[in-house]
PDB file of C-alpha atoms in Angstrom:
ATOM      1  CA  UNK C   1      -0.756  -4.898   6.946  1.00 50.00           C
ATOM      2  CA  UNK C   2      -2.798  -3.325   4.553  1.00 66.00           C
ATOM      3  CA  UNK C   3      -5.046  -6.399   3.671  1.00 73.00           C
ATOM      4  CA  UNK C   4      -7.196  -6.395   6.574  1.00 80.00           C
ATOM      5  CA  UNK C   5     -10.475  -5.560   7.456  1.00 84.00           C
ATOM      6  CA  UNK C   6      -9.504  -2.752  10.318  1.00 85.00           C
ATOM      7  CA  UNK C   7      -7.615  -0.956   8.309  1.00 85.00           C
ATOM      8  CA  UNK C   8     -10.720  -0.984   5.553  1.00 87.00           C
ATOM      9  CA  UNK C   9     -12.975  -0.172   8.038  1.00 87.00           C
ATOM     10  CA  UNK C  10     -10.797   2.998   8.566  1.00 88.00           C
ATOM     11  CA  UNK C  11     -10.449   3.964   4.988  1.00 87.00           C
ATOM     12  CA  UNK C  12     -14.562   3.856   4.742  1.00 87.00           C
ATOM     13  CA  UNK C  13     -14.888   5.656   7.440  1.00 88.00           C
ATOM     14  CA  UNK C  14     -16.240   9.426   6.861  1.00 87.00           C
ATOM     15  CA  UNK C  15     -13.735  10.940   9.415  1.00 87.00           C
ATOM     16  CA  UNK C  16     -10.618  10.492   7.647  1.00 81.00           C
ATOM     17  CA  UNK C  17      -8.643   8.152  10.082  1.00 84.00           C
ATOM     18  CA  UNK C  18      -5.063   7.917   9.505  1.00 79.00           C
ATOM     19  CA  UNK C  19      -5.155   4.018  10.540  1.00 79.00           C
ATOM     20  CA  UNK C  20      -7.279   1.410  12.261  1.00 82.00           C
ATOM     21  CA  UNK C  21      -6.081   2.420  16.011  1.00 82.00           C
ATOM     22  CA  UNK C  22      -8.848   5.689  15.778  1.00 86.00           C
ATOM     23  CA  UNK C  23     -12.035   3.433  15.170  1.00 88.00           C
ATOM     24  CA  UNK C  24     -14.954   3.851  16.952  1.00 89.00           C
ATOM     25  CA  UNK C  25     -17.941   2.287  17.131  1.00 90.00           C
ATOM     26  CA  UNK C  26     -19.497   4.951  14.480  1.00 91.00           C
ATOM     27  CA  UNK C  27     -16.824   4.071  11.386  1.00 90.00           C
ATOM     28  CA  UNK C  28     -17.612   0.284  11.916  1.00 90.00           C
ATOM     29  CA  UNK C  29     -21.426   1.070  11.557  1.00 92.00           C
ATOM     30  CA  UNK C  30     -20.903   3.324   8.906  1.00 92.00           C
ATOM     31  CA  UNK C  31     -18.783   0.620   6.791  1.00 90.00           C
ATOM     32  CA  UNK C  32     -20.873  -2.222   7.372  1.00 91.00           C
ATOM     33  CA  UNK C  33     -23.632  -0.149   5.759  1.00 92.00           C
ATOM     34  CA  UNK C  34     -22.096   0.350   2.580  1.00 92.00           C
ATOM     35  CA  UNK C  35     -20.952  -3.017   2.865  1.00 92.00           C
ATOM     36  CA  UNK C  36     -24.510  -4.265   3.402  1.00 91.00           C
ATOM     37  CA  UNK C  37     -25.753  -2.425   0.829  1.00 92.00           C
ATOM     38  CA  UNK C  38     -23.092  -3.637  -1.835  1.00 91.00           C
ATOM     39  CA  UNK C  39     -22.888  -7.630  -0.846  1.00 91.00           C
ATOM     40  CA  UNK C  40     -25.981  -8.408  -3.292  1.00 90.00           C
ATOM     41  CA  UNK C  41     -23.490  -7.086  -5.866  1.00 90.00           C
ATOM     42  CA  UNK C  42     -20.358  -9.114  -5.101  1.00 90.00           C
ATOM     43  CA  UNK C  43     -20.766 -11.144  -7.783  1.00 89.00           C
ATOM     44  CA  UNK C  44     -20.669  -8.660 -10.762  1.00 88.00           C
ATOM     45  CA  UNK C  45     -17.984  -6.688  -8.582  1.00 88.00           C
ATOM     46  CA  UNK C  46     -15.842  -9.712  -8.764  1.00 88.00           C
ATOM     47  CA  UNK C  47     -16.085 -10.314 -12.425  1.00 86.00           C
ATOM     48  CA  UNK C  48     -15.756  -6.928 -12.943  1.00 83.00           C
ATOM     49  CA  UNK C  49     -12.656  -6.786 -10.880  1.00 82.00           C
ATOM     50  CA  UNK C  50     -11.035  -9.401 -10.942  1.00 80.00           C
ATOM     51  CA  UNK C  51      -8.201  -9.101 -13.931  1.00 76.00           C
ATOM     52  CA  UNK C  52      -8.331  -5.309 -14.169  1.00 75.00           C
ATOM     53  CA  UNK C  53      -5.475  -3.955 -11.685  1.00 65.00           C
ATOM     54  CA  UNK C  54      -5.321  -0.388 -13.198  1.00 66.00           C
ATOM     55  CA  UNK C  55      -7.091   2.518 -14.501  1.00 70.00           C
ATOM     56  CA  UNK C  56     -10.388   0.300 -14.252  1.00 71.00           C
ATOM     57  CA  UNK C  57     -13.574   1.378 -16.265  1.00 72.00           C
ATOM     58  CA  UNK C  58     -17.028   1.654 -13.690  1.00 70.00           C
ATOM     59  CA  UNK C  59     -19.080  -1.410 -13.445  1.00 76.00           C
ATOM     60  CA  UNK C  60     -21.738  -1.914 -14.964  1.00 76.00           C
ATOM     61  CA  UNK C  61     -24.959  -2.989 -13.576  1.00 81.00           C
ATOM     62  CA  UNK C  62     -23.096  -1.506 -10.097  1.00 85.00           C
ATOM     63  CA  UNK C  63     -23.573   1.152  -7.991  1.00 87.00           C
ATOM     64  CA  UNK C  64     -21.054   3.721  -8.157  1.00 84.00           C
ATOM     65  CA  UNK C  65     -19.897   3.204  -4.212  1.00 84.00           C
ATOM     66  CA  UNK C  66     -19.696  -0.477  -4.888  1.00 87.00           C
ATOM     67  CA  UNK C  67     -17.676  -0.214  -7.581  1.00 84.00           C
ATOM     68  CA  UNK C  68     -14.248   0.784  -6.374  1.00 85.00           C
ATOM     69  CA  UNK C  69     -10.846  -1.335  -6.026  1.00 84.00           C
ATOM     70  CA  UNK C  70     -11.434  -0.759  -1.958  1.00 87.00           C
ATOM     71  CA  UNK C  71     -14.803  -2.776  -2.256  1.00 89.00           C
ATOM     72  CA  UNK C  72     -13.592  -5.177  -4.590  1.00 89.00           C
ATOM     73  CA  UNK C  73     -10.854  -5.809  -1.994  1.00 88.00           C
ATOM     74  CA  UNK C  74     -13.115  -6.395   0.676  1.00 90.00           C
ATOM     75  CA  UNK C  75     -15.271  -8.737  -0.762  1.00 90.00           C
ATOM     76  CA  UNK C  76     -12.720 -10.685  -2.886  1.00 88.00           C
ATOM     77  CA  UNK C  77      -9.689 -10.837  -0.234  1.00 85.00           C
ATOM     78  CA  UNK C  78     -10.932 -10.325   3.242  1.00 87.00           C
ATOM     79  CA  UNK C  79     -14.851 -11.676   3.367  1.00 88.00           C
ATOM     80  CA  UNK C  80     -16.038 -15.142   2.869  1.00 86.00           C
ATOM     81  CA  UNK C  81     -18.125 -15.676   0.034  1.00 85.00           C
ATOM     82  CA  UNK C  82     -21.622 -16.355   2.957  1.00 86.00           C
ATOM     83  CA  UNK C  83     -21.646 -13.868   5.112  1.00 84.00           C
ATOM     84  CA  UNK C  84     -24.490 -15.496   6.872  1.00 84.00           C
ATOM     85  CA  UNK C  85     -22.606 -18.064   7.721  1.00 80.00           C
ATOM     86  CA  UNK C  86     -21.840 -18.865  11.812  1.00 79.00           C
ATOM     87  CA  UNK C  87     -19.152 -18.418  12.853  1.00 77.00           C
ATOM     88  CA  UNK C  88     -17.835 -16.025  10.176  1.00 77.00           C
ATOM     89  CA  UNK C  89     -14.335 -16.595   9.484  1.00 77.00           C
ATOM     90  CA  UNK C  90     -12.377 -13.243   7.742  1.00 80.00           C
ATOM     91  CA  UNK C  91      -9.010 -13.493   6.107  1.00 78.00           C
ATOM     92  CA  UNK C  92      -5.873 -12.236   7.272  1.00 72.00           C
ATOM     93  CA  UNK C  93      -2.574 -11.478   5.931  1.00 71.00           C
ATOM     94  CA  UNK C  94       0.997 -11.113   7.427  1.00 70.00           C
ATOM     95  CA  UNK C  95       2.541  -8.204   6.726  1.00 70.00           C
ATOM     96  CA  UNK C  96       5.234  -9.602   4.729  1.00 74.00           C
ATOM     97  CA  UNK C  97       5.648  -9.353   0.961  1.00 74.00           C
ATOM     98  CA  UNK C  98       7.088 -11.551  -1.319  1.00 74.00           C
ATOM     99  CA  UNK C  99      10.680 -11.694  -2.479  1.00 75.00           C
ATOM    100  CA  UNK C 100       9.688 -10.308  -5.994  1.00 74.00           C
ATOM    101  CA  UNK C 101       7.469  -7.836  -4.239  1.00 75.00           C
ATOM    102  CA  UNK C 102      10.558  -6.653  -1.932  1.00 77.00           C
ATOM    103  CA  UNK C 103      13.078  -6.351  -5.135  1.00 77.00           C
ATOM    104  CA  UNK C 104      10.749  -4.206  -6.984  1.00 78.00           C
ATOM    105  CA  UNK C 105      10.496  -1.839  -4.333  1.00 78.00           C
ATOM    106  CA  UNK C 106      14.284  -1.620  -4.109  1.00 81.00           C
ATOM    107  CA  UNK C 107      14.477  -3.810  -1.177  1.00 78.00           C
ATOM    108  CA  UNK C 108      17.352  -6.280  -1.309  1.00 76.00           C
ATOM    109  CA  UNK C 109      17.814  -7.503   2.590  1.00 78.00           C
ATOM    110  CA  UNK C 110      14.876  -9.893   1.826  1.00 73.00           C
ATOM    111  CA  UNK C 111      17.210 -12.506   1.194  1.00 78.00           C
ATOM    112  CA  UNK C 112      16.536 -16.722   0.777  1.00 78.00           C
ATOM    113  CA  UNK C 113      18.000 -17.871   3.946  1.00 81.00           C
ATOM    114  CA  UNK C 114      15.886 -14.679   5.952  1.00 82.00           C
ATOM    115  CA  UNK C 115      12.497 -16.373   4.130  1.00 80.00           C
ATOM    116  CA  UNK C 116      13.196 -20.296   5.471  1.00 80.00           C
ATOM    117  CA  UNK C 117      13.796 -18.689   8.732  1.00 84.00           C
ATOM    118  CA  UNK C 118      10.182 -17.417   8.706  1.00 81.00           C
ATOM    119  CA  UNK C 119       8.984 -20.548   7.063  1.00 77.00           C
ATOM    120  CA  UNK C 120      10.306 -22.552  10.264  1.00 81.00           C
ATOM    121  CA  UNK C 121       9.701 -20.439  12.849  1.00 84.00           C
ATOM    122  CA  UNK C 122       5.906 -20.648  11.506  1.00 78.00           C
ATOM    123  CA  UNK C 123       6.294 -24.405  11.611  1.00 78.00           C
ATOM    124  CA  UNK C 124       7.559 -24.260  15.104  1.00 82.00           C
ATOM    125  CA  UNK C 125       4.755 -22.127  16.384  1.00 81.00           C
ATOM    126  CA  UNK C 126       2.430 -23.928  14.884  1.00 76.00           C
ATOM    127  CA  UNK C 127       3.941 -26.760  16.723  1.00 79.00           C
ATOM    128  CA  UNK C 128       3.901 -25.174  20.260  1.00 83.00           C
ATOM    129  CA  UNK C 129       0.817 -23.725  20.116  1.00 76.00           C
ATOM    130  CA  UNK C 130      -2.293 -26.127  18.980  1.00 71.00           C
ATOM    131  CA  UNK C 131      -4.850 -22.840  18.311  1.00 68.00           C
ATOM    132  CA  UNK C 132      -2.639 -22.137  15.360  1.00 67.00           C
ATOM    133  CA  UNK C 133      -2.283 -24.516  12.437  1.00 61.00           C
ATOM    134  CA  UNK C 134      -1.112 -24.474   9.009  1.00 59.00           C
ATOM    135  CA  UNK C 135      -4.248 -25.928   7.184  1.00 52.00           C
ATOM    136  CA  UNK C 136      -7.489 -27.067   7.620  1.00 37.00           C
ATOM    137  CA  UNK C 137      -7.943 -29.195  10.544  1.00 36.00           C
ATOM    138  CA  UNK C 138     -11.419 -30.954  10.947  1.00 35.00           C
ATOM    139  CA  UNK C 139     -12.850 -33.019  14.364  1.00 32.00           C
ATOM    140  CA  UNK C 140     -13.932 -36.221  13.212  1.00 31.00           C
ATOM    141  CA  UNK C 141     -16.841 -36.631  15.527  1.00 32.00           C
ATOM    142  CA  UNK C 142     -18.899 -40.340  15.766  1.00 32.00           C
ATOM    143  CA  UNK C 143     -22.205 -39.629  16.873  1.00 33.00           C
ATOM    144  CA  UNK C 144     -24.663 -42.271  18.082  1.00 37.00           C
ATOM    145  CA  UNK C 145     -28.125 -41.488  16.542  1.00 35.00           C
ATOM    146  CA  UNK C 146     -30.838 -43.828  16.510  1.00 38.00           C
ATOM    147  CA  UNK C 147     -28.645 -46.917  16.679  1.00 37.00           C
ATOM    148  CA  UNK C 148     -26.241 -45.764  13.767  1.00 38.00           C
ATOM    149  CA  UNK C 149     -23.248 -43.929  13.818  1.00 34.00           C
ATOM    150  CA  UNK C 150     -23.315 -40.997  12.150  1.00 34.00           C
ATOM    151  CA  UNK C 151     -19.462 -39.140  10.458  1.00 36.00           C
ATOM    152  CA  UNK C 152     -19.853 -35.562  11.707  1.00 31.00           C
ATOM    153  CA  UNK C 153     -17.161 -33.231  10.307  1.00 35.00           C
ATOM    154  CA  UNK C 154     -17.013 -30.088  12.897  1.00 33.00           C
ATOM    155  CA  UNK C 155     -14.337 -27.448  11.745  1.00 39.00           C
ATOM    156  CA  UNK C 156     -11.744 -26.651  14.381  1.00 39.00           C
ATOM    157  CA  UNK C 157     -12.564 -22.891  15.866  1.00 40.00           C
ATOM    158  CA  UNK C 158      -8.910 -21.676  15.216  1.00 48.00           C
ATOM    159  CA  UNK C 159      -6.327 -19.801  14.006  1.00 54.00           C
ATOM    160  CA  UNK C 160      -5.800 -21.260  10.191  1.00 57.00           C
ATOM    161  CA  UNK C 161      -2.860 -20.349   8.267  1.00 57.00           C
ATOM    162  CA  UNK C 162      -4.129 -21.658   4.679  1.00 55.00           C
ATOM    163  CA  UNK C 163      -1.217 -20.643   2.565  1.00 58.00           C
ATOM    164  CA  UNK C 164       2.287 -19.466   2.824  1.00 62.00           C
ATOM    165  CA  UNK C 165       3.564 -17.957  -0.647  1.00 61.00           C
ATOM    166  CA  UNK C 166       6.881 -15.984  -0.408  1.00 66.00           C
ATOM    167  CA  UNK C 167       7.745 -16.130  -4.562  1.00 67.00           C
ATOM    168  CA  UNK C 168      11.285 -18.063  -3.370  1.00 74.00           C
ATOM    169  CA  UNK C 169      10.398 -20.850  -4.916  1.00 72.00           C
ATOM    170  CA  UNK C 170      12.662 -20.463  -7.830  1.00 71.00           C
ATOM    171  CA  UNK C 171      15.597 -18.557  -6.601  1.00 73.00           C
ATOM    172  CA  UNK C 172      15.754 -21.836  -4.579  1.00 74.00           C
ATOM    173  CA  UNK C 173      15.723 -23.660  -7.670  1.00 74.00           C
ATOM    174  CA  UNK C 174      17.671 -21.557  -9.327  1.00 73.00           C
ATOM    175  CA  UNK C 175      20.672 -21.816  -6.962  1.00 72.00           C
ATOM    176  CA  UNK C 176      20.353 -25.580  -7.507  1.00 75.00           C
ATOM    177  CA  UNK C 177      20.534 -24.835 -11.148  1.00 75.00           C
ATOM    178  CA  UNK C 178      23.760 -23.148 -10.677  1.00 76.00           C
ATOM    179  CA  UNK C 179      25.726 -26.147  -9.400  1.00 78.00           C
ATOM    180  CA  UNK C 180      23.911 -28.748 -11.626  1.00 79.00           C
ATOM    181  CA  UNK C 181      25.199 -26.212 -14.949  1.00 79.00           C
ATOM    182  CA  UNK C 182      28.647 -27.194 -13.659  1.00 82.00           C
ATOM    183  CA  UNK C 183      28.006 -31.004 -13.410  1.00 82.00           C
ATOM    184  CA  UNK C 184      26.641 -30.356 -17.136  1.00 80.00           C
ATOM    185  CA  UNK C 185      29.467 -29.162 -18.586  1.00 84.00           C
ATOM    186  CA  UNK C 186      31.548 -31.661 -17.049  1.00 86.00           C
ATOM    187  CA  UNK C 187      29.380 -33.730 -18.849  1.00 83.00           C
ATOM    188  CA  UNK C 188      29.642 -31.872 -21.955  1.00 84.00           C
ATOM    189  CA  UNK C 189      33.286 -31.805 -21.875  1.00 88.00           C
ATOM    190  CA  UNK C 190      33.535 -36.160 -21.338  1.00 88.00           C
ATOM    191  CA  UNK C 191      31.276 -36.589 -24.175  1.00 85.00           C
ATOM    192  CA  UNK C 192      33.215 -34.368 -26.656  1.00 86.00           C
ATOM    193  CA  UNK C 193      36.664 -36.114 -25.064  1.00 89.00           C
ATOM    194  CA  UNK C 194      35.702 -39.480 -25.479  1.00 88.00           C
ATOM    195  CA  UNK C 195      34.298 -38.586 -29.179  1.00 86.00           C
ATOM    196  CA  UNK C 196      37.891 -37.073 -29.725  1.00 88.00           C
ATOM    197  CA  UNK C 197      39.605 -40.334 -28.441  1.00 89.00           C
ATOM    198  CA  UNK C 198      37.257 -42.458 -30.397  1.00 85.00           C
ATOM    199  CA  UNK C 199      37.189 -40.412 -33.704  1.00 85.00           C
ATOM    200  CA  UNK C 200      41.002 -39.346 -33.130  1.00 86.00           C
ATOM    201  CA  UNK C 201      39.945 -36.524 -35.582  1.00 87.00           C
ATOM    202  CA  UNK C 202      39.872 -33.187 -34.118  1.00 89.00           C
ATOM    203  CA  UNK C 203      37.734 -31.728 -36.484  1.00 90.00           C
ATOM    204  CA  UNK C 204      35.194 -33.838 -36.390  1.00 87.00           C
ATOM    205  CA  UNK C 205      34.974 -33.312 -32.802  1.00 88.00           C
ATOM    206  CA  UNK C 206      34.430 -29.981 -32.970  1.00 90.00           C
ATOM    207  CA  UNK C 207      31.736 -30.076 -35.742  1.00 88.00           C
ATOM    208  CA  UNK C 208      30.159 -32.766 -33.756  1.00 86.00           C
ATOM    209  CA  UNK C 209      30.111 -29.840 -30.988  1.00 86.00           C
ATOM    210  CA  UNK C 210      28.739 -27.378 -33.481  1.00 89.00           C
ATOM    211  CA  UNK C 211      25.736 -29.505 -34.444  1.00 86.00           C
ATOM    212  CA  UNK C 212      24.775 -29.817 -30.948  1.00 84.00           C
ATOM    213  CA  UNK C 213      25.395 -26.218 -30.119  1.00 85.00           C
ATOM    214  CA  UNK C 214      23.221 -25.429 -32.692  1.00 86.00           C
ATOM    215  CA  UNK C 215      20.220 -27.927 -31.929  1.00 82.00           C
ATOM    216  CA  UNK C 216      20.214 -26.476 -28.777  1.00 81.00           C
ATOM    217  CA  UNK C 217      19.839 -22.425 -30.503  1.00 85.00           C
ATOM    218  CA  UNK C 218      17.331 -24.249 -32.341  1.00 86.00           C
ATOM    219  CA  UNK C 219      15.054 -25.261 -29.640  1.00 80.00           C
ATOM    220  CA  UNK C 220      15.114 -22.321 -28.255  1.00 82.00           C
ATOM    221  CA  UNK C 221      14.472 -20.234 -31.236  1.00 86.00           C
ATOM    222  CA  UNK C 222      11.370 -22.590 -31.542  1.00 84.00           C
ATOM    223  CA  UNK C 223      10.376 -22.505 -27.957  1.00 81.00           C
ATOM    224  CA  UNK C 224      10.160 -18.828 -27.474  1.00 83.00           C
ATOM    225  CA  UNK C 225       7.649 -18.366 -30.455  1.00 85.00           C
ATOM    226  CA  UNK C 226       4.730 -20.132 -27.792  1.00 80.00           C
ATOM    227  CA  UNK C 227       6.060 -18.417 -24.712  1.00 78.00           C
ATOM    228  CA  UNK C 228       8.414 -15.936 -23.104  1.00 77.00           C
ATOM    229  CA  UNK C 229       8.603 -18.081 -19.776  1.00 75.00           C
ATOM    230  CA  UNK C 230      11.164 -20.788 -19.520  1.00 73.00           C
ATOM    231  CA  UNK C 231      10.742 -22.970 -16.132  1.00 71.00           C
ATOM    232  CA  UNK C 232      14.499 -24.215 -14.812  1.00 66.00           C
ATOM    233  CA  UNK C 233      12.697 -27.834 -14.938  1.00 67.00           C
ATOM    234  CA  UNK C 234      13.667 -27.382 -18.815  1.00 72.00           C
ATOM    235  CA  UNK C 235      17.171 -27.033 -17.986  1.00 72.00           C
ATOM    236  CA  UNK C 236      17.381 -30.796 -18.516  1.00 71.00           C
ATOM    237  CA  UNK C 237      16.806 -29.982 -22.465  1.00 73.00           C
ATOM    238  CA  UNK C 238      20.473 -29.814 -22.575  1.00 75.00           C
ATOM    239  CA  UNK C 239      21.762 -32.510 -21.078  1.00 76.00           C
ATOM    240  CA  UNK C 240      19.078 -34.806 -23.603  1.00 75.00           C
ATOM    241  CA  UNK C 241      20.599 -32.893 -26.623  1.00 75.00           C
ATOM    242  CA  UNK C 242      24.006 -33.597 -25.332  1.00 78.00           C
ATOM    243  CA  UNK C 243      23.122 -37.306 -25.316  1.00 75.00           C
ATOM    244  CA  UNK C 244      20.868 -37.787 -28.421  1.00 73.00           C
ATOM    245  CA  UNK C 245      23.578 -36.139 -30.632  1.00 75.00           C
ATOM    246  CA  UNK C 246      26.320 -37.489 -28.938  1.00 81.00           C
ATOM    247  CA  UNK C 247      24.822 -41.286 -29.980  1.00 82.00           C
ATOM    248  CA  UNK C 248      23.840 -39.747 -33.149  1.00 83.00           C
ATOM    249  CA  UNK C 249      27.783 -38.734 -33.993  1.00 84.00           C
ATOM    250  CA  UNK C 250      29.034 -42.307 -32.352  1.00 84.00           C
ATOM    251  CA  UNK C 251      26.634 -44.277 -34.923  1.00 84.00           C
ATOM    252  CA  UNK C 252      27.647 -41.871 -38.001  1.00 85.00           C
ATOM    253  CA  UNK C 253      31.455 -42.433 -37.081  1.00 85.00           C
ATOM    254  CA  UNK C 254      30.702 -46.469 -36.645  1.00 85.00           C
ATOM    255  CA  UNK C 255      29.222 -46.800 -40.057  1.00 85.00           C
ATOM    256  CA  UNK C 256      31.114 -44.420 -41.962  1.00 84.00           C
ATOM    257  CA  UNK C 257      33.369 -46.280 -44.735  1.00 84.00           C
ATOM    258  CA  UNK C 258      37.025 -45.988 -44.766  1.00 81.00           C
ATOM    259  CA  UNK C 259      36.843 -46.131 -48.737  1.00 84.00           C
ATOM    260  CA  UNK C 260      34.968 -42.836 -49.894  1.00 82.00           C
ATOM    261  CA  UNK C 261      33.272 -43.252 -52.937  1.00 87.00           C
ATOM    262  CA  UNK C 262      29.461 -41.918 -53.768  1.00 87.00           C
ATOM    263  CA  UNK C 263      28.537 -45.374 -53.105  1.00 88.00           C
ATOM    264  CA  UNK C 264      29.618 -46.245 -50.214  1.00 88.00           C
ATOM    265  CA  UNK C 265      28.623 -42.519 -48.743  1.00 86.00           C
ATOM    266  CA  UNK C 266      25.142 -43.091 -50.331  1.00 87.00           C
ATOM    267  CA  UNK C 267      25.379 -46.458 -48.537  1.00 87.00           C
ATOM    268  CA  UNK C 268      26.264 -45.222 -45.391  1.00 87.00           C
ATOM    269  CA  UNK C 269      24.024 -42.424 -44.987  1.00 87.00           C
ATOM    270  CA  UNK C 270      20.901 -44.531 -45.573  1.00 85.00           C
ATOM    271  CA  UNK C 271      21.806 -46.976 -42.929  1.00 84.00           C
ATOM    272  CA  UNK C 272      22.881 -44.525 -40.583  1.00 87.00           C
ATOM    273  CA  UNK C 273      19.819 -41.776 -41.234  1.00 87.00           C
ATOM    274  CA  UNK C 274      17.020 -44.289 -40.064  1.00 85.00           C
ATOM    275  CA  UNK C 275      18.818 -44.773 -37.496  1.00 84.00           C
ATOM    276  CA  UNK C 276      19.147 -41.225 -36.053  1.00 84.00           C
ATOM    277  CA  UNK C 277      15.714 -40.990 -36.863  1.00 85.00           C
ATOM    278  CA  UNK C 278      14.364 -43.947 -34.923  1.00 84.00           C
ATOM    279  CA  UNK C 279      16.853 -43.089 -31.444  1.00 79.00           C
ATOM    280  CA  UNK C 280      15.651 -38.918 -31.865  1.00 80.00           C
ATOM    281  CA  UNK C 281      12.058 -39.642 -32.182  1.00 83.00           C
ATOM    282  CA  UNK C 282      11.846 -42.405 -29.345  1.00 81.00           C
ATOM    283  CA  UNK C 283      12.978 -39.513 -27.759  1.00 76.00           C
ATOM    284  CA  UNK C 284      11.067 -36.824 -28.865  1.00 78.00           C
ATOM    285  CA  UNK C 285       7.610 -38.127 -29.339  1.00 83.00           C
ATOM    286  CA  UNK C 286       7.164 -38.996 -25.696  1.00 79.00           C
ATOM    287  CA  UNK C 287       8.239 -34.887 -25.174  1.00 75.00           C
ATOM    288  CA  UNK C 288       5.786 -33.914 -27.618  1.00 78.00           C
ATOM    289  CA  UNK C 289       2.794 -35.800 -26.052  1.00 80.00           C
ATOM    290  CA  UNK C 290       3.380 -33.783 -23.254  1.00 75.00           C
ATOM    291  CA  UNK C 291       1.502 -31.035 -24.781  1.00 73.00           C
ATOM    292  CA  UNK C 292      -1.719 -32.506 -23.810  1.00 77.00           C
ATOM    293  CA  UNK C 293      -0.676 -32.653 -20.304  1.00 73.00           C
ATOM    294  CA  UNK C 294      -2.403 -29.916 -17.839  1.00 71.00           C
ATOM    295  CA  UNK C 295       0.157 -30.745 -15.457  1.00 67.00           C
ATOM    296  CA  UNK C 296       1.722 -26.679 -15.341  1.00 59.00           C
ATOM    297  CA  UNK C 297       5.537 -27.288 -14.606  1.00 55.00           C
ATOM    298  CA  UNK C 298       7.615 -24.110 -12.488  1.00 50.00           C
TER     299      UNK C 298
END
């Protein structure tokens, strides 16, 4: 694991140790030195720090030995922000990486079903074994002083597994994704048969499956100038198109005259346009108000 404070101990140490398994009593005195000496600088360390992740420029206002990824580290990941504080409680990490993490290393065994194992087994321990839970646990203590009771919240001197984030979270969704594409072009391919039984014109079917194929090329085109990320939750884009434009092509076909003349065309576009407009933005405008939302979607 190499986000732990052992193993940080050991790199501070002066006597180059290999791991955390050669520390002696020395190294731990001679790291909580320099990490006396730089805790009235975690601040500016940690807004110094905190979005660089290469080829960082010194602090400034820092002293040069405080002002290292290693002591960043320490005082961002591992130590709680008092370290006054009684009892002191240090983070840990498992030595597990995330999916993402494995994959860019060229590790491919790291695979869903292996990462819900863990996920339960966790659950179980935690479970069996009452020292170790999965989030904050508080006593709820009722004390009796001077004739009132008095809510005392006493934390739970324990093991605490805060968070649990293994980056699967989307290749779960994703599979899910897969088999609901299929449903959708089942879908796609009712909607564009019952438009060809109801229009019994086969090229008005397919231009009606043009238009929507290009709405869709359209959104997307518009979508990717405000961002590069595109959360499977917006999968459902398609299906909406697939429906507006569908009702948009049923209400064009309804209204158009069997007499063409400018007239009638003229006629039958200005019904029909007001229409579209009025079913699309019902639609859209609810989508668009969205924006204000700080709700993130994944």
């Amino acid at each position: 694991n190499i986000w732990s404070l052992p193993n940080y101990l050991s790199c501070l140490s002066p006597n180059l140790l290999t791991n955390c398994s050669f520390l002696a009593e020395y190294d731990v005195q001679y790291a909580r030195a320099i990490i006396d000496y730089c805790r009235s600088y975690r601040r500016e360390i940690i807004d110094c720090r905190r979005n660089c992740y290469m080829d960082c420029p010194p602090c400034l206002n820092v002293p040069k030995n405080c002002s290292t990824q290693m002591i960043f580290d320490i005082f961002y990941r591992i130590l709680p922000k008092n370290l006054n504080a009684r009892p002191i409680y240090i983070n840990g990490y498992l030595p597990i990486f995330t999916s993402s993490g494995y994959r860019s290393q060229g590790f491919y065994d790291g695979t869903i079903e292996r990462y819900l194992n863990l996920q339960n087994s966790l659950r179980n321990f935690s479970m069996q074994h009452r020292k170790f839970v999965l989030k904050v646990k508080k006593f709820i203590v009722y004390h009796r002083y001077k004739q009132k009771l008095v809510r005392l919240e006493m934390p739970l001197i324990t093991d605490v597994f805060l968070g649990l984030s293994m980056d699967i979270k989307r290749d779960i969704l994703y599979d899910g994704a897969k088999r609901d594409s299929l449903l959708a072009c089942g879908a796609a391919f009712s909607v564009f048969l019952i438009v060809f039984l109801y229009s019994l014109n086969i090229f008005y079917c397919i231009t009606v499956a043009f238009v929507l194929f290009a709405s869709v090329l359209s959104a997307l085109a518009i979508y990717s100038l405000f961002t590069v990320d595109f959360p499977l939750l917006n999968l459902v884009i398609f299906v909406l198109l697939l429906a507006i434009g569908s009702d948009d092509a049923f209400v064009l076909l309804n209204s158009f005259p069997t007499d063409i003349t400018s007239r009638n065309i003229h006629k039958c576009l200005s019904h029909t346009a007001s229409a579209m407009l009025l079913t699309s933005s019902s639609t859209a405008v609810p989508f668009f108000t969205n924006i204000l939302s700080s709700v993130v979607v994944f």
